[in-house]
């Protein structure tokens, strides 16, 4: 029987929580140039915070392990998590100001982001060790790279045999073999795949997935925006493309986080990788049709297929 201060979670997200400061622009400024944009919007964000809210909004029992500052942005982020139903007992407060993301969104809905990690950079391996019961209670753990790499390595080392690790290496950074070996899956977009693989990347999603699999993960998912996703599984040797529904994109911010959260949740429910990815592309597609990150994430009813 499971004995733990926490109930069983379908998903534990370990990662960043940022205040997103968003300005819409006609085009991004070149070096040395100034452009005018829209009024400033402040949204709750961060790749970890976004994933937790996306999963909870879909109905997943979700917990977040993160660090925010003892400030107004930190309170905004905690409120957003709680409103979505995320268990925030693992959110640590203090040590540095809350992380901030400066985001510009262009008329096509594409974004550019600069992150000041702040408190995210103070989420330590010790914080992970102290959260043992949260890890024991989780079926799937999802992590990204807006927190220190040694903290991510500690998360990978904290996986128990029955727990699955989903890693989105964003922003991309070289990862130790010990981390790559427990990813199931490693979730990358084109930019992340090219950055990790370097010159030898090749030019197709199949080539990226094949090359990434040889670096250790048990499975790889390459997200392809409007084209959906490619799923590659080393156990079956199968490479399957999952198409995305056609939608009108207004803001892609957080869509990758929504995709990864949906994927991780459905894997925790025992779905096969391809089946979980087919659900996740619908969630990612819905997220690009609305502005902001967390505000754009759908409920399960909104993405229930025919
Ligand atoms: O993936 C989108 C997120 O990246 C934004 O919410 C921003 O906070 C950055 O972390």
Coordinates of C-alpha atoms in Angstrom, one line a residue, residues 79-184:
X79 CA -2.3 32.0 -7.5
X80 CA -2.3 30.8 -11.1
X81 CA -1.1 27.3 -10.1
X82 CA -3.7 27.0 -7.3
X83 CA -6.5 28.3 -9.5
X84 CA -5.8 25.5 -11.9
X85 CA -5.8 22.9 -9.1
X86 CA -2.0 22.2 -8.9
X87 CA -0.6 21.0 -5.6
X88 CA 1.9 23.8 -4.7
X89 CA 3.3 22.3 -1.5
X90 CA 6.5 21.7 -3.4
X91 CA 6.9 25.4 -4.5
X92 CA 9.7 26.9 -2.4
X93 CA 9.6 30.7 -1.8
X94 CA 12.6 33.1 -1.4
X95 CA 16.3 33.2 -2.1
X96 CA 16.0 35.6 -5.2
X97 CA 13.4 37.5 -7.1
X98 CA 11.0 35.5 -9.1
X99 CA 12.2 34.6 -12.6
X100 CA 11.1 36.9 -15.4
X101 CA 10.6 36.2 -19.2
X102 CA 10.7 39.2 -21.6
X103 CA 8.6 38.1 -24.6
X104 CA 7.9 39.7 -27.9
X105 CA 5.1 38.2 -30.1
X106 CA 4.9 39.0 -33.8
X107 CA 1.8 39.1 -36.1
X108 CA 2.3 35.5 -37.1
X109 CA 2.1 34.4 -33.4
X110 CA 5.8 33.5 -33.1
X111 CA 7.6 34.6 -30.0
X112 CA 11.2 35.5 -28.9
X113 CA 12.0 35.0 -25.2
X114 CA 14.8 36.2 -22.9
X115 CA 14.6 34.7 -19.4
X116 CA 16.1 36.1 -16.2
X117 CA 16.1 32.9 -14.1
X118 CA 16.1 34.6 -10.7
X119 CA 14.7 32.1 -8.1
X120 CA 14.7 29.3 -10.7
X121 CA 18.5 29.4 -10.6
X122 CA 18.3 28.7 -6.9
X123 CA 16.4 25.5 -7.1
X124 CA 19.2 23.2 -5.9
X125 CA 19.9 19.5 -5.9
X126 CA 19.4 19.7 -2.1
X127 CA 15.8 20.9 -2.8
X128 CA 15.3 17.8 -5.0
X129 CA 16.6 15.5 -2.3
X130 CA 14.4 17.1 0.3
X131 CA 11.3 16.4 -1.9
X132 CA 11.7 12.6 -1.8
X133 CA 8.0 12.0 -0.9
X134 CA 6.8 14.0 -4.0
X135 CA 8.9 11.8 -6.3
X136 CA 7.7 8.6 -4.6
X137 CA 4.1 9.8 -5.2
X138 CA 4.6 10.5 -8.9
X139 CA 3.9 8.2 -11.9
X140 CA 5.6 10.6 -14.3
X141 CA 8.1 13.4 -13.7
X142 CA 8.5 16.1 -16.3
X143 CA 11.5 18.5 -16.3
X144 CA 13.0 21.2 -18.5
X145 CA 16.2 23.2 -18.5
X146 CA 15.3 26.6 -17.0
X147 CA 16.7 25.3 -13.7
X148 CA 20.4 24.5 -13.0
X149 CA 21.7 21.4 -14.8
X150 CA 23.0 19.7 -11.6
X151 CA 19.4 20.0 -10.3
X152 CA 18.1 18.3 -13.5
X153 CA 20.7 15.6 -13.0
X154 CA 19.5 15.1 -9.4
X155 CA 15.9 14.7 -10.7
X156 CA 17.1 12.1 -13.2
X157 CA 18.8 10.2 -10.4
X158 CA 15.6 10.4 -8.2
X159 CA 13.6 8.2 -10.6
X160 CA 12.3 5.0 -9.1
X161 CA 11.8 1.9 -11.3
X162 CA 8.1 2.6 -11.7
X163 CA 8.4 6.3 -12.5
X164 CA 8.9 7.7 -16.0
X165 CA 11.0 10.8 -16.9
X166 CA 9.9 13.2 -19.6
X167 CA 12.5 15.8 -20.4
X168 CA 12.2 18.9 -22.7
X169 CA 15.7 20.3 -23.1
X170 CA 14.7 23.9 -23.4
X171 CA 16.6 26.1 -23.5
X172 CA 19.0 23.5 -25.0
X173 CA 22.2 22.6 -23.2
X174 CA 24.6 19.6 -23.3
X175 CA 23.2 16.8 -21.1
X176 CA 25.1 14.1 -19.3
X177 CA 24.7 10.5 -20.5
X178 CA 23.2 9.6 -17.1
X179 CA 20.3 12.1 -17.7
X180 CA 19.7 11.1 -21.4
X181 CA 19.6 7.4 -20.5
X182 CA 16.5 7.8 -18.4
X183 CA 14.5 10.1 -20.7
X184 CA 11.4 8.3 -22.0

